Coordinates of C-alpha atoms in Angstrom, one line a residue:
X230 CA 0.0 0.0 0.0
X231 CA 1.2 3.1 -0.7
X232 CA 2.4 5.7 1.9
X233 CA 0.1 9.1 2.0
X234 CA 1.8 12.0 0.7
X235 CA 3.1 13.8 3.2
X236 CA 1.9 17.7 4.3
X237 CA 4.5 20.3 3.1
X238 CA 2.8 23.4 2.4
X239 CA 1.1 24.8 5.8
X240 CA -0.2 28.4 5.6
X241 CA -0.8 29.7 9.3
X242 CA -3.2 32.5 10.1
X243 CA -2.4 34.6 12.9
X244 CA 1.3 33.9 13.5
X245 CA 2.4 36.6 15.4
X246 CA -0.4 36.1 18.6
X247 CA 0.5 34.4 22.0
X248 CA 0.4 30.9 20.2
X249 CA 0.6 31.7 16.9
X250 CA 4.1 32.7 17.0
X251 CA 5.6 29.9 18.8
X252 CA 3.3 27.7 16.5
X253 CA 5.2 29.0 13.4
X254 CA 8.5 28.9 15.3
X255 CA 7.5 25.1 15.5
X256 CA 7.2 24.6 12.1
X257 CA 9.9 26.2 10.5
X258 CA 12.3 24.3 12.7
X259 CA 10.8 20.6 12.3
X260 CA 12.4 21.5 8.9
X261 CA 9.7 19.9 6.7
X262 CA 7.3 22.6 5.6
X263 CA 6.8 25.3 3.2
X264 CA 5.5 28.0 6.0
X265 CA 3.6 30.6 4.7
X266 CA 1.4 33.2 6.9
X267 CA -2.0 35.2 6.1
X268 CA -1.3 38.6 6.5
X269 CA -3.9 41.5 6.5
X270 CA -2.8 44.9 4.7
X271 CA -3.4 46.8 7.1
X272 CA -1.7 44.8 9.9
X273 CA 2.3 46.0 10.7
X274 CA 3.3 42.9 11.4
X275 CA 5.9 41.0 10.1
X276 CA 6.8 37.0 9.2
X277 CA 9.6 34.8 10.7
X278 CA 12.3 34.9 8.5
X279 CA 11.8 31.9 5.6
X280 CA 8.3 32.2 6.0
X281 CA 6.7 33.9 3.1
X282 CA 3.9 35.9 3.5
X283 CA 0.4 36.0 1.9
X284 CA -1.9 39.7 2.1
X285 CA -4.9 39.4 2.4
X286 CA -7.7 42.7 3.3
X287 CA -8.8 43.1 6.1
X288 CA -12.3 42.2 5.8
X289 CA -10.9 38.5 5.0
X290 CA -13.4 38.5 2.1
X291 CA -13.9 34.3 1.1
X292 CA -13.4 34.4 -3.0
X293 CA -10.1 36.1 -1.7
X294 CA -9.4 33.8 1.0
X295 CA -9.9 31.3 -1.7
X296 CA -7.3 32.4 -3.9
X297 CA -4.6 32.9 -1.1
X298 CA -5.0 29.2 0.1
X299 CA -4.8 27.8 -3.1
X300 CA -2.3 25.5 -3.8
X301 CA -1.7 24.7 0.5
X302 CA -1.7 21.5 2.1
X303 CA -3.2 22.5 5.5
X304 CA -4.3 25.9 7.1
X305 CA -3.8 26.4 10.9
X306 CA -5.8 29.1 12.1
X307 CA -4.4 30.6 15.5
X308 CA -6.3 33.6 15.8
X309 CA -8.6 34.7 18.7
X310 CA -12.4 33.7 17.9
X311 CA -13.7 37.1 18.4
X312 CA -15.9 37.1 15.2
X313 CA -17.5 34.0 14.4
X314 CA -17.7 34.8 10.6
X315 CA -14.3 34.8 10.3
X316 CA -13.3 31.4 11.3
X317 CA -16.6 30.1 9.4
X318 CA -15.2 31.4 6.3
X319 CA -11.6 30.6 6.5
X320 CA -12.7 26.9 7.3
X321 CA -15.2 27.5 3.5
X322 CA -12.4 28.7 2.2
X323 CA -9.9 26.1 3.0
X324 CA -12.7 23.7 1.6
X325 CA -13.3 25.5 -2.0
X326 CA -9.1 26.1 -2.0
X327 CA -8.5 22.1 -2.2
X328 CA -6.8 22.0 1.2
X329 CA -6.5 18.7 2.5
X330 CA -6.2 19.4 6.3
X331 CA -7.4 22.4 8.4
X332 CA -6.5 22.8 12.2
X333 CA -9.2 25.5 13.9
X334 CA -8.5 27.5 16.8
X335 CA -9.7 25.2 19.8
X336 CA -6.1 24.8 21.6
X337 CA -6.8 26.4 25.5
X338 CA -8.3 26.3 27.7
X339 CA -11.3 24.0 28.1
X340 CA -13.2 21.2 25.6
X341 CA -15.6 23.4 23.6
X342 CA -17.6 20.5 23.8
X343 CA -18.2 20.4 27.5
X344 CA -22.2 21.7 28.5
X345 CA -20.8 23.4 30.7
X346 CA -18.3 25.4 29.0
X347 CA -20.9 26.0 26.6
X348 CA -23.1 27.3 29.0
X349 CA -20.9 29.6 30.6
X350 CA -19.3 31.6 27.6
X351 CA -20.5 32.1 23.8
X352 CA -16.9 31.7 23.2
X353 CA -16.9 27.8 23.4
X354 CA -20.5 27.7 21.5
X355 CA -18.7 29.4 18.6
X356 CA -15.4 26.8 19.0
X357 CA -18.4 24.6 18.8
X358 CA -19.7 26.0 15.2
X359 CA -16.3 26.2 13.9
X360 CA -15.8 22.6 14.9
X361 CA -19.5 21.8 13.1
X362 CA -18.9 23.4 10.3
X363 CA -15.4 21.2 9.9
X364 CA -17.0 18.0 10.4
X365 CA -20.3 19.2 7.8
X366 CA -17.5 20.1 4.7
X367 CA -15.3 17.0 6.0
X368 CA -18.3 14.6 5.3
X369 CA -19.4 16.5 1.9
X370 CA -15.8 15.8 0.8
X371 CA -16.1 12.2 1.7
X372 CA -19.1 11.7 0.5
X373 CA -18.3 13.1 -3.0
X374 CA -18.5 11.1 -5.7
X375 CA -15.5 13.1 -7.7
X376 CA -13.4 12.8 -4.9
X377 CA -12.9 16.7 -6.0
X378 CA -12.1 17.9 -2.0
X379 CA -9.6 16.5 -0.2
X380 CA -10.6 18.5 3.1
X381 CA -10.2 16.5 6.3
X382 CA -9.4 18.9 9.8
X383 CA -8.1 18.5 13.5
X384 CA -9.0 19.9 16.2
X385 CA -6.2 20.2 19.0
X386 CA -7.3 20.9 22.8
X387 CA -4.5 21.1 25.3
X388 CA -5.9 22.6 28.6
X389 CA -4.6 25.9 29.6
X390 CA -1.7 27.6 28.3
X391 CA 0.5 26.8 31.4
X392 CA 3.8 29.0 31.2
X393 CA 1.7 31.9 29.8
X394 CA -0.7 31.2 32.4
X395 CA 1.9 31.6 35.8
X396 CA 4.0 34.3 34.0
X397 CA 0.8 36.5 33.1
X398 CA -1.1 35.5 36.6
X399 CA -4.1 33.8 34.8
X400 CA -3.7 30.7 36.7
X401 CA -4.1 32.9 40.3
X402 CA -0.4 32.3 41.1
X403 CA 0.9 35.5 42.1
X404 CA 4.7 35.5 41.3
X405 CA 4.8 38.8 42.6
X406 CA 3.1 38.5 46.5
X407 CA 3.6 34.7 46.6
X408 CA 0.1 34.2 47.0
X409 CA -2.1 31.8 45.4
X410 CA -6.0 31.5 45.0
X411 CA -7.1 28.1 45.3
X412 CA -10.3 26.2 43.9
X413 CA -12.5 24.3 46.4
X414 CA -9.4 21.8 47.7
X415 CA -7.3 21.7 45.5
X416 CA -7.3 18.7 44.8
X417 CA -8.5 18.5 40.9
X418 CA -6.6 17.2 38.4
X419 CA -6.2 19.8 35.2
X420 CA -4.2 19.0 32.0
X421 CA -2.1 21.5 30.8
X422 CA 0.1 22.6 27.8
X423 CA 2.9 24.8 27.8
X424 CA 2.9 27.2 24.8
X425 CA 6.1 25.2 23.4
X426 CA 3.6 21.8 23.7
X427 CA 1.3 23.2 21.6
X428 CA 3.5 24.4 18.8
X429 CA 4.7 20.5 18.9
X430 CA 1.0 19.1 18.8
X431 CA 0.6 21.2 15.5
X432 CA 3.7 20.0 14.2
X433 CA 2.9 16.1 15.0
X434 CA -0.8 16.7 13.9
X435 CA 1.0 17.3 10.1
X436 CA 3.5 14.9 10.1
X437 CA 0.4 12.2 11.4
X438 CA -2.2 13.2 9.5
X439 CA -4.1 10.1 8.1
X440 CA -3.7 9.0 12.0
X441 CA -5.4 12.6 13.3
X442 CA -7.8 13.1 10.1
X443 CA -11.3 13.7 11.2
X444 CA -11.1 14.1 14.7
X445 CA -10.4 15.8 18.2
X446 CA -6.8 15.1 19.6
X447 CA -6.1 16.3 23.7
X448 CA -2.9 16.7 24.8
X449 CA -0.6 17.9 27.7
X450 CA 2.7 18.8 29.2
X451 CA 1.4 17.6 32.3
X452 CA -1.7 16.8 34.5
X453 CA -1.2 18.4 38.2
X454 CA -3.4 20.2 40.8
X455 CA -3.5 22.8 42.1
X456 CA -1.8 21.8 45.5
X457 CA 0.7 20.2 43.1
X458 CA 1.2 23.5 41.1
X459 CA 2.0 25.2 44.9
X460 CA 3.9 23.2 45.9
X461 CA 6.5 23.6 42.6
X462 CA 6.7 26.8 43.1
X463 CA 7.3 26.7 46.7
X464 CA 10.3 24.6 45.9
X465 CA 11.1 26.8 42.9
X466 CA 11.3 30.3 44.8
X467 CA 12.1 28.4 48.9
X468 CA 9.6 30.3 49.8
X469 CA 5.9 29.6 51.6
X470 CA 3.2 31.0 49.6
X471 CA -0.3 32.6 51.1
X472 CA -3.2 30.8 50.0
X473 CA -6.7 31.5 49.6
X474 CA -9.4 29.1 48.8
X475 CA -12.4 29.9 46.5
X476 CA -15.6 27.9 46.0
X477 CA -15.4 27.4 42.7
X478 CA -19.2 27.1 42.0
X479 CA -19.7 30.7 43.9
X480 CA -16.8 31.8 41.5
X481 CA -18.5 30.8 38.3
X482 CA -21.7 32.0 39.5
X483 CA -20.4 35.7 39.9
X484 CA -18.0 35.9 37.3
X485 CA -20.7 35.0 35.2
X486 CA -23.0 38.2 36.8
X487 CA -20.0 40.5 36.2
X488 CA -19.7 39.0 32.1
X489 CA -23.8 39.3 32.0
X490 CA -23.1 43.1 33.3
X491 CA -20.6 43.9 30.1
X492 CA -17.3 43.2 32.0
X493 CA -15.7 41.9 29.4
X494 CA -12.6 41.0 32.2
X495 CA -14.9 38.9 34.2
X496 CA -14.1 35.7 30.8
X497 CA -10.8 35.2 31.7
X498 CA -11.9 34.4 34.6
X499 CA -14.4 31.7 34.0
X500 CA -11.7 30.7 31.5
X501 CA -9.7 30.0 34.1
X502 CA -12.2 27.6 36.8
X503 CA -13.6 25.8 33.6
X504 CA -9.7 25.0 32.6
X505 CA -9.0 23.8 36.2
X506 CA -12.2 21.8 37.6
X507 CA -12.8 20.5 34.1
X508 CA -10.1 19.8 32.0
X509 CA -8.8 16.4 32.8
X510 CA -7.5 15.0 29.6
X511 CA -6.5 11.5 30.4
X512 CA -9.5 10.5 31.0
X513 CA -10.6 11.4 27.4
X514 CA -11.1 8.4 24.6
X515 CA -9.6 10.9 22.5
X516 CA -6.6 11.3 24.5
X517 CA -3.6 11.5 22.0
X518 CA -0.3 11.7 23.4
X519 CA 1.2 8.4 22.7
X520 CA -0.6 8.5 19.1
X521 CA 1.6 12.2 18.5
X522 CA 4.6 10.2 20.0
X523 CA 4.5 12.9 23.1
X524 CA 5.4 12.7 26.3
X525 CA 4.9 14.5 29.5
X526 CA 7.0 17.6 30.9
X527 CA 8.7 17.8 34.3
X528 CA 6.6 20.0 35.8
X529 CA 9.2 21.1 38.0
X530 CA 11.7 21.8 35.7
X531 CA 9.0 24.0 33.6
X532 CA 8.0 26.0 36.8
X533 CA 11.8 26.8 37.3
X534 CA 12.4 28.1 34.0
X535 CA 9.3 30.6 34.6
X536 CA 10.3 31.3 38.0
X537 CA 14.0 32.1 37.1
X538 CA 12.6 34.0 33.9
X539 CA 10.4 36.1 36.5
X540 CA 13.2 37.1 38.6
X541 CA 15.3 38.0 35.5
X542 CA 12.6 40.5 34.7
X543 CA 12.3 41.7 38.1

């Protein structure tokens, strides 16, 4: 039988964000792509170098979209999901351009899939669509009797971004006071990715792809609580940290008020419970690490590097 032909040409859309950037960084050094990047006209950023880039207007238009992923293997999109529309037509797009895999912007920090992400914030609803609206084009393709579409897509969740999340203070470790806000005990079990593990995931995803066509993959660095989190740090910095625990329903339930009253501030935080009562990956059927050949970080050695990097800043 022969062996699929491999992925080469990857065009990624928003590569210079949090995790787009270290996504293309992670392509161009696995050292078997063609890396390209979307860029809008009026946007003043600029590409890694050997990456070409592709402009695009701003209003991300889909016969235009079309013509500028012609002629690509796969599309990652790494983009927030602020506007719906986009994603929805980059994903057509990819579909009427002949591209044979397309990654959407799921990633961190929670399942879009979970009820009860999806009742807490419109944000997973619309990974939700996004996801839908893969799976709708991925059967039409299949299901075409020309064979004319090669689409297939990927979705890759990987729990919250973890050494973004201590450096910035999402996770509620305070790097600054030494304090820490804790969720009920503690004691919940959250998979994580650091930025670096996700740029990897996208990378093996490509290089996989007949094994990860059609589907959801979850990955990690690691799986820790809370407590376990603490207690790195503690023996990162030799330091005691202050602790204070939250009920985590009572959380949810007035983040959600503050969101419901236009403070737009208030989702980071539901973000951040729904990513750490609810994101236990290896528990998932869908749980891919050993079929991306991935293994788990040393959580201790990750929380050193963004302690030290912390003091270096300080």
């Amino acid at each position: 039988m022969a062996s699929p032909t491999p992925i080469t040409k990857v065009c990624l859309v928003g590569a210079n964000g949090t995790v787009g950037s270290v996504i293309a960084k992670q392509l161009v050094q696995a050292g078997c792509f063609d890396v390209s990047v979307l860029r809008r006209s009026n946007s003043s950023s600029t590409a890694p170098d050997s990456v070409v880039e592709i402009p695009v207007s701003p209003s991300l238009g889909l016969e235009e979209l079309t013509r500028a992923l012609k002629g690509q293997d796969a599309v990652v999109a790494a983009f927030p999901l602020r506007d719906l529309s986009e994603h929805l037509r980059l994903v057509e797009a990819a579909f009427d351009a002949g591209v044979r895999r397309y990654i959407p912007a799921d990633y961190g920090s929670c399942d879009a899939a979970s009820p009860q992400a999806q009742h807490h914030l419109k944000l997973y609803r619309d990974k939700t669509a996004v996801r839908k609206k893969c799976e709708e084009l991925a059967q039409r393709a299949a299901e075409d009797p020309t064979g004319a579409s090669p689409f297939t897509w990927t979705s890759i969740i990987c729990g919250h971004f973890f050494d973004y999340g201590l450096r910035s203070g999402l996770l509620h470790f305070n790097m600054d006071t030494e304090e820490a806000q804790i969720l009920d005990a503690g004691d919940i079990k959250a998979s994580a990715s650091t930025l670096g593990r996700v740029g990897e995931s996208v990378v093996r995803v490509l290089q996989r792809h007949e094994a990860t066509r059609n589907r959801a993959v979850y990955v990690q660095s690691f799986c820790p609580t809370q407590l376990e989190i603490l207690a790195s740090l503690e023996r990162a910095t030799g330091s005691k940290w202050h602790t204070q625990h939250l009920d985590s329903n009572a959380f949810l339930e007035r983040e959600s008020k503050r969101l419901e009253d236009g403070d737009n501030e208030a989702l980071e935080e539901i973000v951040f419970v729904l990513g750490t009562v609810d994101a236990d990956w290896t528990r998932k059927g869908e749980y891919a690490m050993d079929l991306l050949g991935l293994q788990d970080e040393n959580l201790d050695q990750v929380v050193r590097e963004v302690v030290a990097a912390h003091g270096a800043k300080a």
